[in-house]
PDB file of C-alpha atoms and ligand atoms in Angstrom:
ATOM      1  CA  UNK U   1       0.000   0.000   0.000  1.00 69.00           C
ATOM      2  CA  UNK U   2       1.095   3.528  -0.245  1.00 87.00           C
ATOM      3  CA  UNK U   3       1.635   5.761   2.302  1.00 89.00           C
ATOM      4  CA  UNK U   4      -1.247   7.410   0.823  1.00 92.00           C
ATOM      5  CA  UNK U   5      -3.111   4.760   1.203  1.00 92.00           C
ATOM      6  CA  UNK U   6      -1.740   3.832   5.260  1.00 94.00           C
ATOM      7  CA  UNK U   7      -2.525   7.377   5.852  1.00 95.00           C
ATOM      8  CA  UNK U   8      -6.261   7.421   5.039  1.00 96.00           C
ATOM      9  CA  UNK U   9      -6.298   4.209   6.444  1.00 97.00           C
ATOM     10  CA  UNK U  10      -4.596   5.445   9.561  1.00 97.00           C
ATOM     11  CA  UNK U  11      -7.149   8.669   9.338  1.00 97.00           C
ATOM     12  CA  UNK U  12     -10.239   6.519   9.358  1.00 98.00           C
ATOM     13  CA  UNK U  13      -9.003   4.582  12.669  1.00 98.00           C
ATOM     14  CA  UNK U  14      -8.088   7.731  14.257  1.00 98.00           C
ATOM     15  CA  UNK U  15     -12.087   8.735  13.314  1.00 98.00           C
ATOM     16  CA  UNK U  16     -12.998   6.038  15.738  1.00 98.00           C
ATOM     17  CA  UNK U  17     -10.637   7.016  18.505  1.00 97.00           C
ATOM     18  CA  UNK U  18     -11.998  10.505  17.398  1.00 97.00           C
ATOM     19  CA  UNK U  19     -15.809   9.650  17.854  1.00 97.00           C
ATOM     20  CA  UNK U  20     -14.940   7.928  21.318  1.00 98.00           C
ATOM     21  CA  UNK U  21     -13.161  11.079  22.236  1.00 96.00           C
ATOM     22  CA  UNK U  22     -16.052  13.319  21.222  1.00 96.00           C
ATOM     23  CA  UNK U  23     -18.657  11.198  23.345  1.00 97.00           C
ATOM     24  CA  UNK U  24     -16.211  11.013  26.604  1.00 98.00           C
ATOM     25  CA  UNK U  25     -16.336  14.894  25.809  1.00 97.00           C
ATOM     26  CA  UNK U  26     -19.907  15.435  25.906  1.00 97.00           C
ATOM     27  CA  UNK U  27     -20.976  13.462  28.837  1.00 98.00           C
ATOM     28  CA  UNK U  28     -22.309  15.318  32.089  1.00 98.00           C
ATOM     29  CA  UNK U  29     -19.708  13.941  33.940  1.00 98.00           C
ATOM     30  CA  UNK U  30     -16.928  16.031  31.985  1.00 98.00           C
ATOM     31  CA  UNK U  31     -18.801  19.020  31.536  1.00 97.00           C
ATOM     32  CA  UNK U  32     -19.369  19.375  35.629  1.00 98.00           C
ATOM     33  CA  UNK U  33     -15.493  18.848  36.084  1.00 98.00           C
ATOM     34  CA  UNK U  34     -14.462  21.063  33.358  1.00 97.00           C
ATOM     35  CA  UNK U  35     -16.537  23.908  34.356  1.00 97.00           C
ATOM     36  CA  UNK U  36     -15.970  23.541  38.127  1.00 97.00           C
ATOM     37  CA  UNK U  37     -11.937  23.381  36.940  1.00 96.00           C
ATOM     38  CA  UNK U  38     -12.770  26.461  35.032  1.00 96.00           C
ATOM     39  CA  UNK U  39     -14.148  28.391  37.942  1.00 95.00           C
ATOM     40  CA  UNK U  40     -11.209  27.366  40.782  1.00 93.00           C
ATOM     41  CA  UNK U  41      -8.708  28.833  38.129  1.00 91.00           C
ATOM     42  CA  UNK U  42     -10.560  32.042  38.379  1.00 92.00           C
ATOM     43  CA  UNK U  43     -11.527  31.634  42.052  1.00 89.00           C
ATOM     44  CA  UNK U  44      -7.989  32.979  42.949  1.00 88.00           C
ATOM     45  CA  UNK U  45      -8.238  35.998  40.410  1.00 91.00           C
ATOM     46  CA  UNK U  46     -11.652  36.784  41.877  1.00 91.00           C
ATOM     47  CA  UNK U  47     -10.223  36.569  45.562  1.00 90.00           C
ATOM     48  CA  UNK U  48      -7.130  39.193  44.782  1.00 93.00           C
ATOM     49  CA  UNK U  49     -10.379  41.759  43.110  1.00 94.00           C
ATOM     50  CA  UNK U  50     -11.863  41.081  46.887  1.00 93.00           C
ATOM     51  CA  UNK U  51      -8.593  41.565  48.495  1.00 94.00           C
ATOM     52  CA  UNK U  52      -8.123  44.902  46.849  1.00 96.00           C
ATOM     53  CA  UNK U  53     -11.106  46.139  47.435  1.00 95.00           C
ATOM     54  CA  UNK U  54     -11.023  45.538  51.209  1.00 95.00           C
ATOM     55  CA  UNK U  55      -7.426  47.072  51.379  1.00 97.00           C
ATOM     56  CA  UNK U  56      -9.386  50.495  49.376  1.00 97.00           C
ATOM     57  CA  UNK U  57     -11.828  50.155  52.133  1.00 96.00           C
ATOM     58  CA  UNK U  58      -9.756  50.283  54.575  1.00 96.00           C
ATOM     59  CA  UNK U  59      -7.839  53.384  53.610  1.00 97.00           C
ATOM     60  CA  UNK U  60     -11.334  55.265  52.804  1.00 96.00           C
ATOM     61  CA  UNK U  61     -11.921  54.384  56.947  1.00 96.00           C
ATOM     62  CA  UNK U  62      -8.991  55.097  57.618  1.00 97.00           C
ATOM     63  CA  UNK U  63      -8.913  58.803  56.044  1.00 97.00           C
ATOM     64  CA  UNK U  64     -12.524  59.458  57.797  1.00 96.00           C
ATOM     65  CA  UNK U  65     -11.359  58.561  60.756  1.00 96.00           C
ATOM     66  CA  UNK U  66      -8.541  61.206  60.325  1.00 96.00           C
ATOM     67  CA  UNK U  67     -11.274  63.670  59.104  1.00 95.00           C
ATOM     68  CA  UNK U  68     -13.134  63.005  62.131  1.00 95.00           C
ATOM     69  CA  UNK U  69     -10.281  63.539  64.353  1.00 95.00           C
ATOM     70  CA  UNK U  70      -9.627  66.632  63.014  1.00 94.00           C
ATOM     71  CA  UNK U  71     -13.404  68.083  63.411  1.00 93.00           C
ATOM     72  CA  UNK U  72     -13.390  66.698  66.869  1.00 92.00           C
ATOM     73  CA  UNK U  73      -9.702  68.861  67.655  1.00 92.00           C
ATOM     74  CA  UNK U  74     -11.585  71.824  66.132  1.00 90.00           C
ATOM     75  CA  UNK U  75     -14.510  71.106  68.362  1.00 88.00           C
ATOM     76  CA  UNK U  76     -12.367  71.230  71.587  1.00 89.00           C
ATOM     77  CA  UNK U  77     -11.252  75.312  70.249  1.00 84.00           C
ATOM     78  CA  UNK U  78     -14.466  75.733  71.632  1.00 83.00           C
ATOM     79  CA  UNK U  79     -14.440  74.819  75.073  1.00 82.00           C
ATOM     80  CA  UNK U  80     -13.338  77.650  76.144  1.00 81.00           C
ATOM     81  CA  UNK U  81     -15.449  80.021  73.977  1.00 82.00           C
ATOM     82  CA  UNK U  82     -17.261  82.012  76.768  1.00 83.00           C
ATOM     83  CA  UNK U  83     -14.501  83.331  78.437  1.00 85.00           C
ATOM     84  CA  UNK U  84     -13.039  84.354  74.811  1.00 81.00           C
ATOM     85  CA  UNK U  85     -16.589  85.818  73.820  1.00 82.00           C
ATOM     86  CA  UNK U  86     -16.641  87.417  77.218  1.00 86.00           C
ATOM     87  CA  UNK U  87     -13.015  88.809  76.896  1.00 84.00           C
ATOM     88  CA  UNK U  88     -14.029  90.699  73.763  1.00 82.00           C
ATOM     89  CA  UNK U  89     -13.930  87.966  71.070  1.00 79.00           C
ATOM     90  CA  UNK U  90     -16.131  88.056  67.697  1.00 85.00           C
ATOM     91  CA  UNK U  91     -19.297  86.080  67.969  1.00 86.00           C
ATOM     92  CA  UNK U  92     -20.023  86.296  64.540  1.00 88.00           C
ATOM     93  CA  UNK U  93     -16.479  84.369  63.779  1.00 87.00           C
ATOM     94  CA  UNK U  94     -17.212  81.472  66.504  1.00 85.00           C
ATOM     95  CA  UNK U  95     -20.683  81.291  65.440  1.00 88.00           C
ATOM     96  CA  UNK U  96     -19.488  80.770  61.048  1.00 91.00           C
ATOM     97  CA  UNK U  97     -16.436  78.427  62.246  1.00 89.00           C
ATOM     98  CA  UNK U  98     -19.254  76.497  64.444  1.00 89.00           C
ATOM     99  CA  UNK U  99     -21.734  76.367  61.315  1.00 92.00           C
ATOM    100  CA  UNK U 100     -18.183  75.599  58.342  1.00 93.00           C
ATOM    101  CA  UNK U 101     -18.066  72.252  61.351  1.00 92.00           C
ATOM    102  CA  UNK U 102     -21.559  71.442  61.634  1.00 93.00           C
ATOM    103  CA  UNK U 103     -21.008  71.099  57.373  1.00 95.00           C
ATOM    104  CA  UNK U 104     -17.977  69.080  57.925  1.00 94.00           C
ATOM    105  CA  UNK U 105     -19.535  66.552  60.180  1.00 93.00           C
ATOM    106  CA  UNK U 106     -22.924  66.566  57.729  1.00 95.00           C
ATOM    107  CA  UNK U 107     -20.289  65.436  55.025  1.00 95.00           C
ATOM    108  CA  UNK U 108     -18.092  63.438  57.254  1.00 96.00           C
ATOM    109  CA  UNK U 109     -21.739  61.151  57.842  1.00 96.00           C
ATOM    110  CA  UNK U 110     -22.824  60.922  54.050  1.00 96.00           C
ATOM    111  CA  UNK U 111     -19.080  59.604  53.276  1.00 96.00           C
ATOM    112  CA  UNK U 112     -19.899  56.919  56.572  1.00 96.00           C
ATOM    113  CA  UNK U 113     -22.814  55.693  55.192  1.00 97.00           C
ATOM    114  CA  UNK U 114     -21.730  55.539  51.631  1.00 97.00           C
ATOM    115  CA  UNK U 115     -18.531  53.273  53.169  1.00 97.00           C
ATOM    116  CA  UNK U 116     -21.077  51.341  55.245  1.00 97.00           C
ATOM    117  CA  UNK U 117     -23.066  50.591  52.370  1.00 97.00           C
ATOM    118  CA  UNK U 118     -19.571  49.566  50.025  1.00 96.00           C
ATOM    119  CA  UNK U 119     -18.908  47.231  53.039  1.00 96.00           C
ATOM    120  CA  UNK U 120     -21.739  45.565  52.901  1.00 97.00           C
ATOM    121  CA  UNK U 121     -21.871  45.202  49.474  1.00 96.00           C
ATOM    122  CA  UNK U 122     -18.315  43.629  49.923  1.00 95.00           C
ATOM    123  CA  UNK U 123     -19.518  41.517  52.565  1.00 95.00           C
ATOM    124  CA  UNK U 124     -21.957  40.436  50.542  1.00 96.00           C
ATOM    125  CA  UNK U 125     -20.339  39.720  47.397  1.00 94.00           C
ATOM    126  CA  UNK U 126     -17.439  37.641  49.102  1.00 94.00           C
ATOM    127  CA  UNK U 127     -20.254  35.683  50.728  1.00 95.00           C
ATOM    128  CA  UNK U 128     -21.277  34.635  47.703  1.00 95.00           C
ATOM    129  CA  UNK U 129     -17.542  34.061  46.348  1.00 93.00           C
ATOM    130  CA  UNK U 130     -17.200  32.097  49.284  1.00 94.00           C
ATOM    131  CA  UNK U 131     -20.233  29.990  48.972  1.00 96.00           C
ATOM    132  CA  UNK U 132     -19.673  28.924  45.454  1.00 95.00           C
ATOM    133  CA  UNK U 133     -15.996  28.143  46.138  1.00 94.00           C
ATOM    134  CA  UNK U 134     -17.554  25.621  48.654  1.00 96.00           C
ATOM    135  CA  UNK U 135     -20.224  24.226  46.160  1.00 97.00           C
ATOM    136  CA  UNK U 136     -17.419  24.489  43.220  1.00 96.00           C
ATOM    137  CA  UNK U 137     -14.792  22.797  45.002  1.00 96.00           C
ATOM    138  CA  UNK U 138     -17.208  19.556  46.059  1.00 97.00           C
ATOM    139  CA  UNK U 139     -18.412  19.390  42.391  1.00 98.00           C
ATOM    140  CA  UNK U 140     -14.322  19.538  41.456  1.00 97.00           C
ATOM    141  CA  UNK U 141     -13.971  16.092  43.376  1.00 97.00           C
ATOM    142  CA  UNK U 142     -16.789  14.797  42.883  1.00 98.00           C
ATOM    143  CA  UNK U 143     -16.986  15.076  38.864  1.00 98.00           C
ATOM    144  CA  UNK U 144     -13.111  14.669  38.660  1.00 97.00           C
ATOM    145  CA  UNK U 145     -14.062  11.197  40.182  1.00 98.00           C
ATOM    146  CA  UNK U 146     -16.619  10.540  38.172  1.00 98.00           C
ATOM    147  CA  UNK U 147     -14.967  11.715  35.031  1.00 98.00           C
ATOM    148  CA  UNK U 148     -11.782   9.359  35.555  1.00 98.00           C
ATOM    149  CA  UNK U 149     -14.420   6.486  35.792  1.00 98.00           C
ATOM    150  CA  UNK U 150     -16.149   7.474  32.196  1.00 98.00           C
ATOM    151  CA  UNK U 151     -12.299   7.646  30.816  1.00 97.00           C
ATOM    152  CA  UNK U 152     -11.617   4.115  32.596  1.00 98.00           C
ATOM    153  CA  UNK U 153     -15.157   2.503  31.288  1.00 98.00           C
ATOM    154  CA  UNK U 154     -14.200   3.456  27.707  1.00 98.00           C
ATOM    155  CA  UNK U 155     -10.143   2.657  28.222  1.00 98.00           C
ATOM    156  CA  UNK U 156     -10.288  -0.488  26.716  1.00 98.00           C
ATOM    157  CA  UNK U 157     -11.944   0.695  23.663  1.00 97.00           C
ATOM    158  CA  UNK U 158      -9.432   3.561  23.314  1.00 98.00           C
ATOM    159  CA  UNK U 159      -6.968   0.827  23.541  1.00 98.00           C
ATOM    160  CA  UNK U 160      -7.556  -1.495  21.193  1.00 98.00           C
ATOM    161  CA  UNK U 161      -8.222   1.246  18.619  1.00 98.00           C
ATOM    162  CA  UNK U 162      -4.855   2.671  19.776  1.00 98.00           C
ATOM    163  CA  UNK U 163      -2.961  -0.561  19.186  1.00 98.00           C
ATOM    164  CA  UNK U 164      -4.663  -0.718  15.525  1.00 98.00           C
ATOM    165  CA  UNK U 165      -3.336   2.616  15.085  1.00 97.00           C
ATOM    166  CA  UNK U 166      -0.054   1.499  16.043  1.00 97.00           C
ATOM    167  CA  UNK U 167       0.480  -0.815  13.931  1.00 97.00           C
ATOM    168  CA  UNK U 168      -0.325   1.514  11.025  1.00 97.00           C
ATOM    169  CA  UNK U 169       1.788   4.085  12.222  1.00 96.00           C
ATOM    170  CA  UNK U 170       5.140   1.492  11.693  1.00 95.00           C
ATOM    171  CA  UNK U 171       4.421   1.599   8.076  1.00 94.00           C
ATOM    172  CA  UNK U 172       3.909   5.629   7.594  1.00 95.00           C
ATOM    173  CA  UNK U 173       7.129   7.631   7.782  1.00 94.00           C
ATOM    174  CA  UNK U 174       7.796   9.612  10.539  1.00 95.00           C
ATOM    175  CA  UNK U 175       7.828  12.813   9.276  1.00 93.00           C
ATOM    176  CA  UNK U 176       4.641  12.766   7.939  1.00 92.00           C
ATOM    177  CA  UNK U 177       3.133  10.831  10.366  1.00 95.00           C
ATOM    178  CA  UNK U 178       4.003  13.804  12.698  1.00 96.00           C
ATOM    179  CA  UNK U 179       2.582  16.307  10.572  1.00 95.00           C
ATOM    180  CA  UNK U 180      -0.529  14.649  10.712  1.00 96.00           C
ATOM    181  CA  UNK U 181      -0.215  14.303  14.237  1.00 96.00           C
ATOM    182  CA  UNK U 182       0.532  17.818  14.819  1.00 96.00           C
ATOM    183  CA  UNK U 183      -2.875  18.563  13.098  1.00 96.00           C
ATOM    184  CA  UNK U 184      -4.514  16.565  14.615  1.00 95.00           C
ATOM    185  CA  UNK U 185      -3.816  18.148  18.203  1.00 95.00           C
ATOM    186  CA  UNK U 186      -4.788  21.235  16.282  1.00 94.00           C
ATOM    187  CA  UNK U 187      -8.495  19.993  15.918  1.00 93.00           C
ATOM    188  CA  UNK U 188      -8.002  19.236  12.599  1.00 94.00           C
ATOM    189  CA  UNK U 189      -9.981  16.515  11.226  1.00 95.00           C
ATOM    190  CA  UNK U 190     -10.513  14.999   8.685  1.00 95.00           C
ATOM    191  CA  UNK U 191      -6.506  15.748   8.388  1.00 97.00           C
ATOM    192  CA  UNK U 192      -6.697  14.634   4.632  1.00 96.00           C
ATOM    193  CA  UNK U 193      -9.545  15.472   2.850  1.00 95.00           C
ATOM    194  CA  UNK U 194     -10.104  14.644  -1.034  1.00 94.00           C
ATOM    195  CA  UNK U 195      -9.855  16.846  -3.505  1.00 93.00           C
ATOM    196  CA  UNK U 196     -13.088  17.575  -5.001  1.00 92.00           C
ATOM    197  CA  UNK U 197     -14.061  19.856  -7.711  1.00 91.00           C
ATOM    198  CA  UNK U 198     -10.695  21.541  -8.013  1.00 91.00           C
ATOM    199  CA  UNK U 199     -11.420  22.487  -4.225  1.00 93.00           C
ATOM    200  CA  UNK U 200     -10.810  21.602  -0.815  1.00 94.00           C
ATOM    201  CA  UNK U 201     -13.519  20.713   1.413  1.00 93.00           C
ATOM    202  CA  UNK U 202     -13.023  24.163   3.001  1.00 94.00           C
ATOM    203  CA  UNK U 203     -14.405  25.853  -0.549  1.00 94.00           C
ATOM    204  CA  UNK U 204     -10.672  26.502  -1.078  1.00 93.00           C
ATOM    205  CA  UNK U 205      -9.838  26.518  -5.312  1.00 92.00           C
ATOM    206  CA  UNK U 206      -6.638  24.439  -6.224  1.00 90.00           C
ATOM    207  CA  UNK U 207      -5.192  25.747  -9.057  1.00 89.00           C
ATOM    208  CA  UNK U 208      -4.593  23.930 -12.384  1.00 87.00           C
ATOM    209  CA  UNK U 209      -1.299  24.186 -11.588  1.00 85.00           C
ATOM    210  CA  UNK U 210      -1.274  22.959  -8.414  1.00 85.00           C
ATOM    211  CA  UNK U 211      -3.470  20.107  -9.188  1.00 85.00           C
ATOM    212  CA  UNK U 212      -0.958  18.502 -10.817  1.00 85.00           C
ATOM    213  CA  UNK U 213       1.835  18.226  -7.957  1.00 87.00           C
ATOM    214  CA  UNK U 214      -0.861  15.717  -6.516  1.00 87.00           C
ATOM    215  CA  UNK U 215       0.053  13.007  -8.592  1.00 85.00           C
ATOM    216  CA  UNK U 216       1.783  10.120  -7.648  1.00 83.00           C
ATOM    217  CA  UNK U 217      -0.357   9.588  -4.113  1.00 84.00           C
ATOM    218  CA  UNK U 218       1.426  13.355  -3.016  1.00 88.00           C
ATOM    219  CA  UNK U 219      -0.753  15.800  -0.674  1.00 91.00           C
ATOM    220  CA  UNK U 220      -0.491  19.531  -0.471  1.00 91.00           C
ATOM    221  CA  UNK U 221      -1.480  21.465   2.664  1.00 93.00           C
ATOM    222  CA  UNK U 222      -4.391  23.941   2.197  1.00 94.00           C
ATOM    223  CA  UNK U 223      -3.590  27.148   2.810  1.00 92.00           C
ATOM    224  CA  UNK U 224      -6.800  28.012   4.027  1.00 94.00           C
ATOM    225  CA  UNK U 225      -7.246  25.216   6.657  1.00 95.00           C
ATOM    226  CA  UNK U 226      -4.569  23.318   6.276  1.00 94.00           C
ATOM    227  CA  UNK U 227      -5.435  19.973   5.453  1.00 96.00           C
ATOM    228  CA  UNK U 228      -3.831  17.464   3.566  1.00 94.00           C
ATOM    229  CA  UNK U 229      -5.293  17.368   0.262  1.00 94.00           C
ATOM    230  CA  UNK U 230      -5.068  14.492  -1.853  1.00 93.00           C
ATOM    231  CA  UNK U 231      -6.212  13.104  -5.060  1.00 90.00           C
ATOM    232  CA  UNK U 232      -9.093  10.478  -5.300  1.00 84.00           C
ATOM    233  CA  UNK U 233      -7.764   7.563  -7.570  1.00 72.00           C
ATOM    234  CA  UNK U 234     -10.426   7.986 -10.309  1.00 58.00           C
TER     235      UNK U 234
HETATM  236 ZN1  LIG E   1      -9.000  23.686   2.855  1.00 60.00          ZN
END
């Protein structure tokens, strides 16, 4: 046979190890371990976002709290505001330096409850992070379990098509046995399609020219998807 030939024959093993591939793929059991995977790669990302936002939290607090102990060092001027008001001092300038304070502390309590309410939402939101961490990791061992099991219940199958494959392989040179590979683990498949038409199975057009370098049982890589194209024997 030529290596034409052990390739497509090679190819159309590979579809079965390709089909039990696909159904291992689509079960529940993968699907639930994939996306809890998915989510504790994340989970850490998500936590840092969290961290960062307490730390911001934390200075806001911290900079009302110096706000506030700065009203309250202006508040204690005033303790002694009789005896200034009695020794001759300007009402009028206690009374608009009481009034600029009374505005500071109104602002001073919207900024409070605007940081209560960012806590909370915080709180609330890493609550949440927290509980489907919990829930995420449980489905991770559970459906990584359960998942090994589906890849063990089909193993067999996977190995006797392997083995087939095998033996092929010792009659298709390596270099182009690793090309096809290499495509392969790119998602490509079929990895030689027919030509048909003058065209690829993409829609691609093959030249006259080009046409005629298939002879002989050679294949020429698409350059639109990159299959192996080949020529039908007639
Ligand atoms: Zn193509």
């Amino acid at each position: 046979m030529s290596v034409l030939n052990e390739l497509l024959e090679y190819q159309k093993v590979d579809a079965e190890l390709r089909k039990v591939e696909q159904e291992i793929s689509a079960t529940p059991e993968r699907k639930k371990y994939v996306q809890a995977k998915k989510f504790m790669k994340t989970a850490a990302e998500k936590l840092d976002i969290q961290d960062n936002r307490a730390k911001e939290l934390r200075r806001t607090a911290q900079e009302l709290t110096r706000r506030y102990m700065e009203i309250s060092k202006s508040l204690s001027e005033f303790a002694g505001v009789d005896e200034m008001v009695d020794g001759g001092g300007d009402v009028t300038f206690y009374k608009r330096n009481a009034q600029a304070l009374a505005d500071s502390l109104r602002a001073l309590k919207g900024e409070i409850n605007k940081l209560i309410a960012a806590i909370e939402s915080a709180c609330d939101e890493y609550k949440k992070l927290k509980e489907q961490t919990i829930v995420m990791q449980k489905q991770y061992k559970e459906y990584s379990e359960k998942y090994t099991e589906v890849k063990n219940s089909r193993a067999a199958e996977v190995a006797e098509i392997t083995a087939r494959m095998k033996a092929i392989e010792k009659k298709i040179p390596a270099e182009i046995l690793a090309k096809y590979t290499a495509k392969r683990n790119e998602r490509i498949f079929p990895v030689l399609a027919a030509l048909k038409d003058g065209r690829c199975v993409c829609g691609m057009d093959f030249p006259i020219a080009q046409q005629g370098r298939l002879s002989d049982g050679n294949v020429i890589e698409c350059e639109h998807c990159h299959r192996l194209i080949y020529k039908a024997e007639a």
